[in-house]
CSV table of C-alpha atoms in Angstrom, one decimal:
chain,number,residue,atom,x,y,z
Q,1,UNK,CA,36.6,34.6,74.5
Q,2,UNK,CA,40.0,34.7,72.6
Q,3,UNK,CA,43.5,35.4,73.9
Q,4,UNK,CA,46.6,36.9,72.3
Q,5,UNK,CA,50.0,35.6,73.4
Q,6,UNK,CA,53.7,36.6,72.8
Q,7,UNK,CA,54.9,35.1,69.5
Q,8,UNK,CA,58.3,33.6,68.7
Q,9,UNK,CA,60.8,31.9,71.1
Q,10,UNK,CA,62.4,34.9,72.7
Q,11,UNK,CA,61.2,37.1,75.6
Q,12,UNK,CA,60.0,40.6,74.6
Q,13,UNK,CA,59.6,44.0,76.2
Q,14,UNK,CA,56.3,45.7,75.6
Q,15,UNK,CA,56.8,49.2,74.3
Q,16,UNK,CA,53.4,50.7,73.3
Q,17,UNK,CA,49.8,49.5,73.3
Q,18,UNK,CA,48.0,50.3,70.0
Q,19,UNK,CA,44.5,49.4,71.3
Q,20,UNK,CA,42.5,49.9,74.5
Q,21,UNK,CA,39.6,48.0,76.2
Q,22,UNK,CA,36.4,48.4,74.1
Q,23,UNK,CA,38.2,48.8,70.8
Q,24,UNK,CA,37.0,46.6,67.9
Q,25,UNK,CA,39.8,44.5,66.4
Q,26,UNK,CA,39.8,43.1,62.8
Q,27,UNK,CA,42.3,40.9,61.0
Q,28,UNK,CA,45.6,42.7,60.7
Q,29,UNK,CA,44.9,45.4,63.3
Q,30,UNK,CA,48.1,46.5,65.2
Q,31,UNK,CA,47.8,45.5,68.8
Q,32,UNK,CA,51.2,46.4,70.4
Q,33,UNK,CA,54.7,47.4,69.6
Q,34,UNK,CA,57.5,45.3,71.2
Q,35,UNK,CA,61.2,44.5,71.0
Q,36,UNK,CA,62.9,41.1,71.5
Q,37,UNK,CA,65.4,41.0,74.3
Q,38,UNK,CA,68.8,39.9,73.0
Q,39,UNK,CA,71.8,38.5,74.9
Q,40,UNK,CA,73.6,41.5,76.5
Q,41,UNK,CA,77.0,40.0,75.6
Q,42,UNK,CA,76.4,40.3,71.9
Q,43,UNK,CA,75.7,44.0,72.2
Q,44,UNK,CA,73.0,43.8,69.5
Q,45,UNK,CA,69.7,45.6,69.7
Q,46,UNK,CA,66.7,44.2,68.0
Q,47,UNK,CA,64.2,46.2,65.9
Q,48,UNK,CA,60.8,47.4,67.1
Q,49,UNK,CA,58.0,45.1,65.8
Q,50,UNK,CA,54.2,45.5,65.7
Q,51,UNK,CA,52.1,42.5,66.7
Q,52,UNK,CA,49.1,42.3,64.4
Q,53,UNK,CA,45.8,40.5,65.2
Q,54,UNK,CA,44.9,37.2,63.6
Q,55,UNK,CA,41.5,37.3,65.2
Q,56,UNK,CA,38.3,39.4,65.2
Q,57,UNK,CA,36.6,40.7,68.3
Q,58,UNK,CA,36.4,43.5,70.9
Q,59,UNK,CA,39.3,44.2,73.3
Q,60,UNK,CA,38.1,43.1,76.8
Q,61,UNK,CA,41.3,43.4,78.9
Q,62,UNK,CA,45.0,44.3,78.6
Q,63,UNK,CA,46.8,41.7,80.7
Q,64,UNK,CA,50.3,43.3,80.7
Q,65,UNK,CA,51.5,46.9,80.9
Q,66,UNK,CA,54.0,48.9,78.9
Q,67,UNK,CA,57.6,48.2,80.0
Q,68,UNK,CA,57.0,44.7,81.2
Q,69,UNK,CA,58.9,41.7,79.9
Q,70,UNK,CA,56.8,38.8,78.7
Q,71,UNK,CA,58.1,35.3,77.9
Q,72,UNK,CA,57.0,33.5,74.7
Q,73,UNK,CA,53.5,32.1,74.9
Q,74,UNK,CA,52.4,34.3,77.7
Q,75,UNK,CA,48.9,35.9,77.5
Q,76,UNK,CA,49.0,39.7,77.0
Q,77,UNK,CA,45.5,40.5,75.6
Q,78,UNK,CA,41.9,39.2,76.0
Q,79,UNK,CA,39.3,39.5,73.2
Q,80,UNK,CA,35.6,39.0,73.1
Q,81,UNK,CA,35.5,37.3,69.7
Q,82,UNK,CA,32.8,38.1,67.2
Q,83,UNK,CA,29.9,35.7,67.3
Q,84,UNK,CA,28.6,37.0,63.9
Q,85,UNK,CA,25.2,37.8,65.2
Q,86,UNK,CA,24.0,39.4,62.0
Q,87,UNK,CA,24.8,37.7,58.7
Q,88,UNK,CA,23.9,38.9,55.2
Q,89,UNK,CA,24.7,36.5,52.3
Q,90,UNK,CA,27.4,34.7,54.3
Q,91,UNK,CA,29.1,37.9,55.4
Q,92,UNK,CA,29.1,39.1,59.0
Q,93,UNK,CA,27.5,42.5,59.3
Q,94,UNK,CA,29.5,43.2,62.5
Q,95,UNK,CA,33.1,42.3,61.5
Q,96,UNK,CA,32.8,42.1,57.7
Q,97,UNK,CA,34.4,38.6,57.5
Q,98,UNK,CA,33.4,36.2,54.7
Q,99,UNK,CA,32.1,33.3,56.7
Q,100,UNK,CA,32.7,30.9,53.8
Q,101,UNK,CA,36.5,31.3,54.4
Q,102,UNK,CA,36.3,30.0,58.0
Q,103,UNK,CA,35.8,26.4,56.8
Q,104,UNK,CA,33.3,25.2,59.4
Q,105,UNK,CA,34.5,27.4,62.2
Q,106,UNK,CA,31.4,29.6,61.9
Q,107,UNK,CA,29.3,30.3,65.0
Q,108,UNK,CA,25.9,28.8,64.3
Q,109,UNK,CA,24.0,31.5,66.1
Q,110,UNK,CA,23.0,33.6,63.1
Q,111,UNK,CA,20.5,31.3,61.6
Q,112,UNK,CA,17.1,33.1,62.2
Q,113,UNK,CA,15.5,34.9,59.2
Q,114,UNK,CA,13.0,37.3,60.6
Q,115,UNK,CA,12.6,39.6,57.6
Q,116,UNK,CA,10.4,37.7,55.1
Q,117,UNK,CA,11.3,39.7,52.0
Q,118,UNK,CA,15.0,39.5,52.8
Q,119,UNK,CA,15.7,35.8,53.5
Q,120,UNK,CA,19.4,36.3,53.1
Q,121,UNK,CA,19.5,38.4,56.3
Q,122,UNK,CA,19.9,36.2,59.3
Q,123,UNK,CA,20.4,37.0,63.0
Q,124,UNK,CA,21.3,35.1,66.1
Q,125,UNK,CA,18.7,33.6,68.3
Q,126,UNK,CA,19.6,36.1,71.1
Q,127,UNK,CA,18.9,39.1,68.8
Q,128,UNK,CA,15.8,37.4,67.4
Q,129,UNK,CA,14.4,37.1,70.9
Q,130,UNK,CA,15.2,40.7,71.7
Q,131,UNK,CA,13.5,41.9,68.5
Q,132,UNK,CA,10.6,39.6,69.3
Q,133,UNK,CA,10.2,41.2,72.7
Q,134,UNK,CA,10.2,44.6,71.1
Q,135,UNK,CA,7.5,43.6,68.6
Q,136,UNK,CA,5.3,42.3,71.4
Q,137,UNK,CA,5.7,45.6,73.3
Q,138,UNK,CA,4.9,47.5,70.2
Q,139,UNK,CA,1.8,45.5,69.5
Q,140,UNK,CA,0.6,45.8,73.1
Q,141,UNK,CA,1.0,49.5,72.8
Q,142,UNK,CA,-1.1,49.5,69.6
Q,143,UNK,CA,-3.7,47.1,71.1
Q,144,UNK,CA,-3.2,44.8,68.1
Q,145,UNK,CA,-2.5,41.1,67.4
Q,146,UNK,CA,-0.9,39.5,64.3
Q,147,UNK,CA,-3.0,38.0,61.5
Q,148,UNK,CA,-1.4,35.7,59.0
Q,149,UNK,CA,-3.4,35.7,55.8
Q,150,UNK,CA,-3.3,33.1,53.0
Q,151,UNK,CA,-3.9,34.3,49.4
Q,152,UNK,CA,-5.0,31.5,47.0
Q,153,UNK,CA,-8.7,30.5,47.5
Q,154,UNK,CA,-8.8,32.6,50.7
Q,155,UNK,CA,-8.7,36.2,49.4
Q,156,UNK,CA,-8.4,35.4,45.7
Q,157,UNK,CA,-8.8,32.8,43.0
Q,158,UNK,CA,-6.3,32.5,40.2
Q,159,UNK,CA,-6.3,30.5,37.0
Q,160,UNK,CA,-4.2,30.3,33.8
Q,161,UNK,CA,-7.0,28.9,31.7
Q,162,UNK,CA,-7.4,31.2,28.7
Q,163,UNK,CA,-11.1,30.2,28.3
Q,164,UNK,CA,-11.9,32.5,31.2
Q,165,UNK,CA,-10.3,35.6,29.7
Q,166,UNK,CA,-13.6,37.1,28.6
Q,167,UNK,CA,-14.8,37.0,32.2
Q,168,UNK,CA,-12.1,39.3,33.5
Q,169,UNK,CA,-13.5,42.7,32.4
Q,170,UNK,CA,-14.0,44.5,35.7
Q,171,UNK,CA,-10.6,46.0,36.6
Q,172,UNK,CA,-11.6,46.5,40.2
Q,173,UNK,CA,-12.2,42.8,41.0
Q,174,UNK,CA,-10.1,41.2,38.3
Q,175,UNK,CA,-6.3,41.3,37.8
Q,176,UNK,CA,-4.6,40.0,34.6
Q,177,UNK,CA,-0.8,39.7,34.6
Q,178,UNK,CA,2.3,37.6,33.6
Q,179,UNK,CA,5.1,36.7,36.0
Q,180,UNK,CA,7.6,36.4,33.2
Q,181,UNK,CA,7.7,37.3,29.5
Q,182,UNK,CA,7.2,33.8,28.0
Q,183,UNK,CA,4.9,32.4,30.7
Q,184,UNK,CA,1.1,32.1,30.4
Q,185,UNK,CA,-1.2,34.9,31.4
Q,186,UNK,CA,-2.8,34.6,34.9
Q,187,UNK,CA,-6.3,35.7,35.7
Q,188,UNK,CA,-7.1,36.6,39.3
Q,189,UNK,CA,-10.5,37.3,40.8
Q,190,UNK,CA,-10.8,39.1,44.2
Q,191,UNK,CA,-13.1,37.5,46.7
Q,192,UNK,CA,-16.3,39.6,47.3
Q,193,UNK,CA,-16.0,42.2,50.1
Q,194,UNK,CA,-12.3,41.3,50.4
Q,195,UNK,CA,-11.2,45.0,50.6
Q,196,UNK,CA,-13.9,45.8,53.1
Q,197,UNK,CA,-12.8,42.8,55.3
Q,198,UNK,CA,-9.1,44.0,55.2
Q,199,UNK,CA,-10.1,47.5,56.1
Q,200,UNK,CA,-12.1,46.4,59.1
Q,201,UNK,CA,-9.7,43.7,60.4
Q,202,UNK,CA,-6.6,45.9,60.1
Q,203,UNK,CA,-7.9,48.0,63.0
Q,204,UNK,CA,-7.3,45.1,65.3
Q,205,UNK,CA,-4.6,43.1,63.6
Q,206,UNK,CA,-1.2,43.6,61.9
Q,207,UNK,CA,-1.6,41.7,58.7
Q,208,UNK,CA,1.0,39.5,57.1
Q,209,UNK,CA,0.8,37.4,53.9
Q,210,UNK,CA,1.9,33.7,54.1
Q,211,UNK,CA,1.5,31.9,50.7
Q,212,UNK,CA,2.8,29.0,48.7
Q,213,UNK,CA,3.0,31.2,45.7
Q,214,UNK,CA,6.4,32.4,44.4
Q,215,UNK,CA,7.9,35.6,45.7
Q,216,UNK,CA,7.0,37.5,42.5
Q,217,UNK,CA,3.5,36.1,42.5
Q,218,UNK,CA,2.9,37.1,46.1
Q,219,UNK,CA,4.1,40.7,45.6
Q,220,UNK,CA,2.1,41.0,42.4
Q,221,UNK,CA,-1.1,40.0,44.2
Q,222,UNK,CA,-0.3,42.2,47.2
Q,223,UNK,CA,0.1,45.2,44.8
Q,224,UNK,CA,-3.3,44.4,43.4
Q,225,UNK,CA,-5.0,44.0,46.7
Q,226,UNK,CA,-3.1,46.7,48.7
Q,227,UNK,CA,-1.5,49.1,46.2
Q,228,UNK,CA,-0.7,51.7,48.8
Q,229,UNK,CA,0.9,49.1,51.2
Q,230,UNK,CA,-1.6,50.1,53.9
Q,231,UNK,CA,-2.3,46.6,55.1
Q,232,UNK,CA,0.6,44.3,54.4
Q,233,UNK,CA,3.5,46.7,53.8
Q,234,UNK,CA,6.5,44.3,53.1
Q,235,UNK,CA,5.3,41.6,55.5
Q,236,UNK,CA,5.0,38.9,52.8
Q,237,UNK,CA,6.3,35.3,53.2
Q,238,UNK,CA,6.3,33.4,49.9
Q,239,UNK,CA,7.2,29.8,48.9
Q,240,UNK,CA,10.8,31.0,48.3
Q,241,UNK,CA,11.2,31.8,51.9
Q,242,UNK,CA,9.3,28.8,53.4
Q,243,UNK,CA,11.5,26.4,55.3
Q,244,UNK,CA,9.3,23.4,54.4
Q,245,UNK,CA,7.7,23.3,50.9
Q,246,UNK,CA,4.7,21.4,52.2
Q,247,UNK,CA,4.1,23.1,55.5
Q,248,UNK,CA,3.7,26.7,56.6
Q,249,UNK,CA,3.8,26.0,60.3
Q,250,UNK,CA,7.6,25.6,60.3
Q,251,UNK,CA,8.1,29.3,59.8
Q,252,UNK,CA,6.2,30.3,63.0
Q,253,UNK,CA,9.1,29.9,65.3
Q,254,UNK,CA,11.3,32.1,63.1
Q,255,UNK,CA,8.7,34.8,62.6
Q,256,UNK,CA,7.8,34.8,66.2
Q,257,UNK,CA,10.7,33.6,68.3
Q,258,UNK,CA,9.0,34.6,71.6
Q,259,UNK,CA,6.0,32.4,70.8
Q,260,UNK,CA,2.8,32.7,68.7
Q,261,UNK,CA,0.4,33.4,71.4
Q,262,UNK,CA,-0.5,36.7,69.8
Q,263,UNK,CA,-0.9,35.2,66.3
Q,264,UNK,CA,-4.1,34.3,64.5
Q,265,UNK,CA,-4.2,32.5,61.1
Q,266,UNK,CA,-6.9,32.4,58.3
Q,267,UNK,CA,-6.5,29.8,55.6
Q,268,UNK,CA,-8.7,27.5,53.4
Q,269,UNK,CA,-6.4,24.5,54.2
Q,270,UNK,CA,-5.5,23.1,57.6
Q,271,UNK,CA,-3.1,20.4,56.5
Q,272,UNK,CA,-0.4,22.9,55.7
Q,273,UNK,CA,-0.5,24.2,59.3
Q,274,UNK,CA,-0.1,20.9,61.0
Q,275,UNK,CA,-3.1,21.4,63.2
Q,276,UNK,CA,-1.9,24.6,65.0
Q,277,UNK,CA,-4.7,25.7,67.5
Q,278,UNK,CA,-4.7,29.4,66.3
Q,279,UNK,CA,-5.9,28.6,62.8
Q,280,UNK,CA,-9.3,29.7,61.6
Q,281,UNK,CA,-10.5,27.7,58.6
Q,282,UNK,CA,-12.4,29.8,55.9
Q,283,UNK,CA,-14.6,28.4,53.1
Q,284,UNK,CA,-12.6,27.8,50.0
Q,285,UNK,CA,-13.2,30.5,47.4
Q,286,UNK,CA,-13.6,29.1,43.9
Q,287,UNK,CA,-14.7,31.5,41.0
Q,288,UNK,CA,-13.3,29.8,37.9
Q,289,UNK,CA,-15.0,26.4,37.4
Q,290,UNK,CA,-12.6,23.5,37.3
Q,291,UNK,CA,-9.6,25.5,38.5
Q,292,UNK,CA,-8.3,24.7,41.9
Q,293,UNK,CA,-5.4,26.2,43.9
Q,294,UNK,CA,-2.8,27.2,41.3
Q,295,UNK,CA,0.0,27.1,43.9
Q,296,UNK,CA,-1.1,24.0,45.7
Q,297,UNK,CA,2.0,22.4,47.3
Q,298,UNK,CA,1.0,19.0,45.9
Q,299,UNK,CA,1.0,20.4,42.4
Q,300,UNK,CA,4.4,22.1,42.9
Q,301,UNK,CA,5.9,18.8,44.2
Q,302,UNK,CA,4.5,16.9,41.3
Q,303,UNK,CA,6.0,19.5,38.9
Q,304,UNK,CA,9.4,19.2,40.6
Q,305,UNK,CA,9.4,15.4,40.2
Q,306,UNK,CA,8.5,15.7,36.6
Q,307,UNK,CA,11.3,18.2,36.0
Q,308,UNK,CA,13.8,16.0,37.8
Q,309,UNK,CA,12.8,13.0,35.7
Q,310,UNK,CA,13.4,15.1,32.5
Q,311,UNK,CA,16.8,16.1,33.8
Q,312,UNK,CA,17.7,12.5,34.5
Q,313,UNK,CA,17.1,11.4,30.9
Q,314,UNK,CA,20.3,9.9,29.5
Q,315,UNK,CA,21.9,11.7,26.6
Q,316,UNK,CA,22.0,10.3,23.1
Q,317,UNK,CA,24.5,7.5,22.5
Q,318,UNK,CA,27.1,7.5,19.7
Q,319,UNK,CA,26.1,6.2,16.3
Q,320,UNK,CA,28.3,3.1,16.7
Q,321,UNK,CA,26.6,2.0,19.8
Q,322,UNK,CA,23.2,2.7,18.3
Q,323,UNK,CA,24.1,0.5,15.3
Q,324,UNK,CA,25.2,-2.3,17.5
Q,325,UNK,CA,22.0,-2.1,19.5
Q,326,UNK,CA,19.9,-2.1,16.4
Q,327,UNK,CA,21.7,-5.1,14.9
Q,328,UNK,CA,21.7,-7.1,18.2
Q,329,UNK,CA,18.7,-9.4,18.7
Q,330,UNK,CA,17.8,-11.7,21.5
Q,331,UNK,CA,16.8,-15.4,21.1
Q,332,UNK,CA,13.2,-14.5,22.0
Q,333,UNK,CA,13.1,-11.8,19.3
Q,334,UNK,CA,14.4,-14.2,16.7
Q,335,UNK,CA,11.9,-16.8,17.7
Q,336,UNK,CA,9.1,-14.2,17.4
Q,337,UNK,CA,10.3,-13.2,14.0
Q,338,UNK,CA,10.4,-16.8,12.8
Q,339,UNK,CA,6.6,-17.1,13.4
Q,340,UNK,CA,5.8,-13.9,11.6
Q,341,UNK,CA,4.7,-14.6,8.0
Q,342,UNK,CA,5.4,-11.1,6.8
Q,343,UNK,CA,8.9,-11.4,8.3
Q,344,UNK,CA,9.4,-14.8,6.6
Q,345,UNK,CA,8.3,-13.4,3.2
Q,346,UNK,CA,10.6,-10.4,3.6
Q,347,UNK,CA,13.5,-12.7,4.4
Q,348,UNK,CA,12.7,-14.9,1.3
Q,349,UNK,CA,12.7,-11.9,-1.0
Q,350,UNK,CA,16.0,-10.7,0.5
Q,351,UNK,CA,17.5,-14.2,-0.1
Q,352,UNK,CA,16.4,-14.2,-3.7
Q,353,UNK,CA,17.9,-10.8,-4.2
Q,354,UNK,CA,21.1,-11.9,-2.7
Q,355,UNK,CA,21.3,-15.0,-4.9
Q,356,UNK,CA,20.7,-13.0,-8.0
Q,357,UNK,CA,23.4,-10.6,-7.0
Q,358,UNK,CA,25.8,-13.5,-6.5
Q,359,UNK,CA,24.9,-15.0,-9.9
Q,360,UNK,CA,25.6,-11.7,-11.6
Q,361,UNK,CA,28.9,-11.3,-9.9
Q,362,UNK,CA,29.9,-14.9,-11.0
Q,363,UNK,CA,28.9,-14.0,-14.6
Q,364,UNK,CA,30.9,-10.8,-14.4
Q,365,UNK,CA,33.9,-12.9,-13.3
Q,366,UNK,CA,33.5,-15.2,-16.4
Q,367,UNK,CA,33.3,-12.3,-18.9
Q,368,UNK,CA,37.1,-12.0,-19.4
Q,369,UNK,CA,37.4,-15.6,-20.5
Q,370,UNK,CA,34.6,-15.1,-23.0
Q,371,UNK,CA,36.2,-11.9,-24.3
Q,372,UNK,CA,39.5,-13.8,-24.9
Q,373,UNK,CA,37.6,-16.1,-27.4
Q,374,UNK,CA,36.2,-13.1,-29.2
Q,375,UNK,CA,32.6,-13.8,-28.1
Q,376,UNK,CA,31.9,-10.5,-26.5
Q,377,UNK,CA,28.3,-9.9,-25.8
Q,378,UNK,CA,27.1,-13.3,-27.0
Q,379,UNK,CA,25.0,-15.6,-24.9
Q,380,UNK,CA,26.0,-19.3,-24.3
Q,381,UNK,CA,23.4,-20.7,-26.8
Q,382,UNK,CA,24.6,-18.5,-29.6
Q,383,UNK,CA,28.2,-19.5,-29.0
Q,384,UNK,CA,27.3,-23.2,-29.1
Q,385,UNK,CA,25.4,-22.7,-32.4
Q,386,UNK,CA,28.5,-21.0,-33.9
Q,387,UNK,CA,30.7,-23.8,-32.9
Q,388,UNK,CA,28.4,-26.4,-34.5
Q,389,UNK,CA,28.3,-24.5,-37.8
Q,390,UNK,CA,32.1,-24.2,-37.8
Q,391,UNK,CA,32.5,-27.9,-37.2
Q,392,UNK,CA,30.2,-28.6,-40.2
Q,393,UNK,CA,32.3,-26.4,-42.4
Q,394,UNK,CA,35.4,-28.2,-41.4
Q,395,UNK,CA,33.7,-31.6,-42.1
Q,396,UNK,CA,32.7,-30.4,-45.6
Q,397,UNK,CA,36.2,-29.1,-46.3
Q,398,UNK,CA,37.7,-32.5,-45.4
Q,399,UNK,CA,35.1,-34.4,-47.6
Q,400,UNK,CA,36.0,-32.1,-50.5
Q,401,UNK,CA,39.7,-32.8,-50.1
Q,402,UNK,CA,39.1,-36.6,-50.1
Q,403,UNK,CA,37.1,-36.5,-53.4
Q,404,UNK,CA,39.8,-34.5,-55.1
Q,405,UNK,CA,42.4,-37.0,-54.0
Q,406,UNK,CA,40.4,-39.9,-55.4
Q,407,UNK,CA,40.0,-38.2,-58.8
Q,408,UNK,CA,43.7,-37.6,-59.0
Q,409,UNK,CA,44.4,-41.2,-58.3
């Protein structure tokens, strides 16, 4: 229940109602035309103004009549606000408002998804109960109950093992398909007498698929089993619509808001139904050796964990940090390297190479001095030998000079 009051801080005179009881009001809808009452001494006359709605709902009552004077803040209109009973992708089907813009002020009633193949369509619990009662009356009239049917290893067996491709030759009992272009080929075998069973049971039950396979997988299999939509129609609940990825029982209260007393279930697993009393266990159907339930919830959860771990792998670090990590060693690592003979030999060779490089660099530093003496390219021993021969020549020259002086004397 919402109310509309007189705006501003001056009294107003109501001139004309733009709505009547029962009308639907949206944001911006004109409600009433009014004029502010000015001080008579001024002699001024205010303009006519339209009061527009800032709320959504249906007009329940007009509190005041045309011609009356209302003070600021006085209630003039009562609205039955929209409870958003039908929601499609966060948009109310009744008033058209985008519920994401209401910032938490959304009525929480439209939370029930009763149409398996349209999970985005949600209705209020009140409407769900009304529809549930209508379904019960319809089933009573048809003298039928509801049968929830599992697919994998109940009606069919599917594998993606390419080794069994040669076995899938009979097009009536085998189905080969791909869900997406780059995904592996799937091979499906129909359980013997499956179609005969569905034909007989459909006379007493309204059939509905409930599977942990993906939405595309479930509809592909349904097209194979029931190409004319004679048994299942669009009553297919897949993993994408399941509330709990490990349990099917959580969907019962949404599919059947008035209770599941008229519901029967056939499945090869009882753990996914949390021990509900209306489950009939069937023998697990296994045609391809070594291949289990391709859509087992345990496998799907393990795959999700693996994918999440891959997503959590840290990105590659910059080259500088990698170099630092490679050069850094712990004391334990150094101690381990010291006891490794191959490591010690490698270090010795490296040390010898380093010493040789240092010696060469020193020799290169001395080359300019040797070049200054004109001994370019000569080794140290050759240079010493040249010096000795030069000294001998000088000695012989001095001896010759002494002899010549003696002869002259």
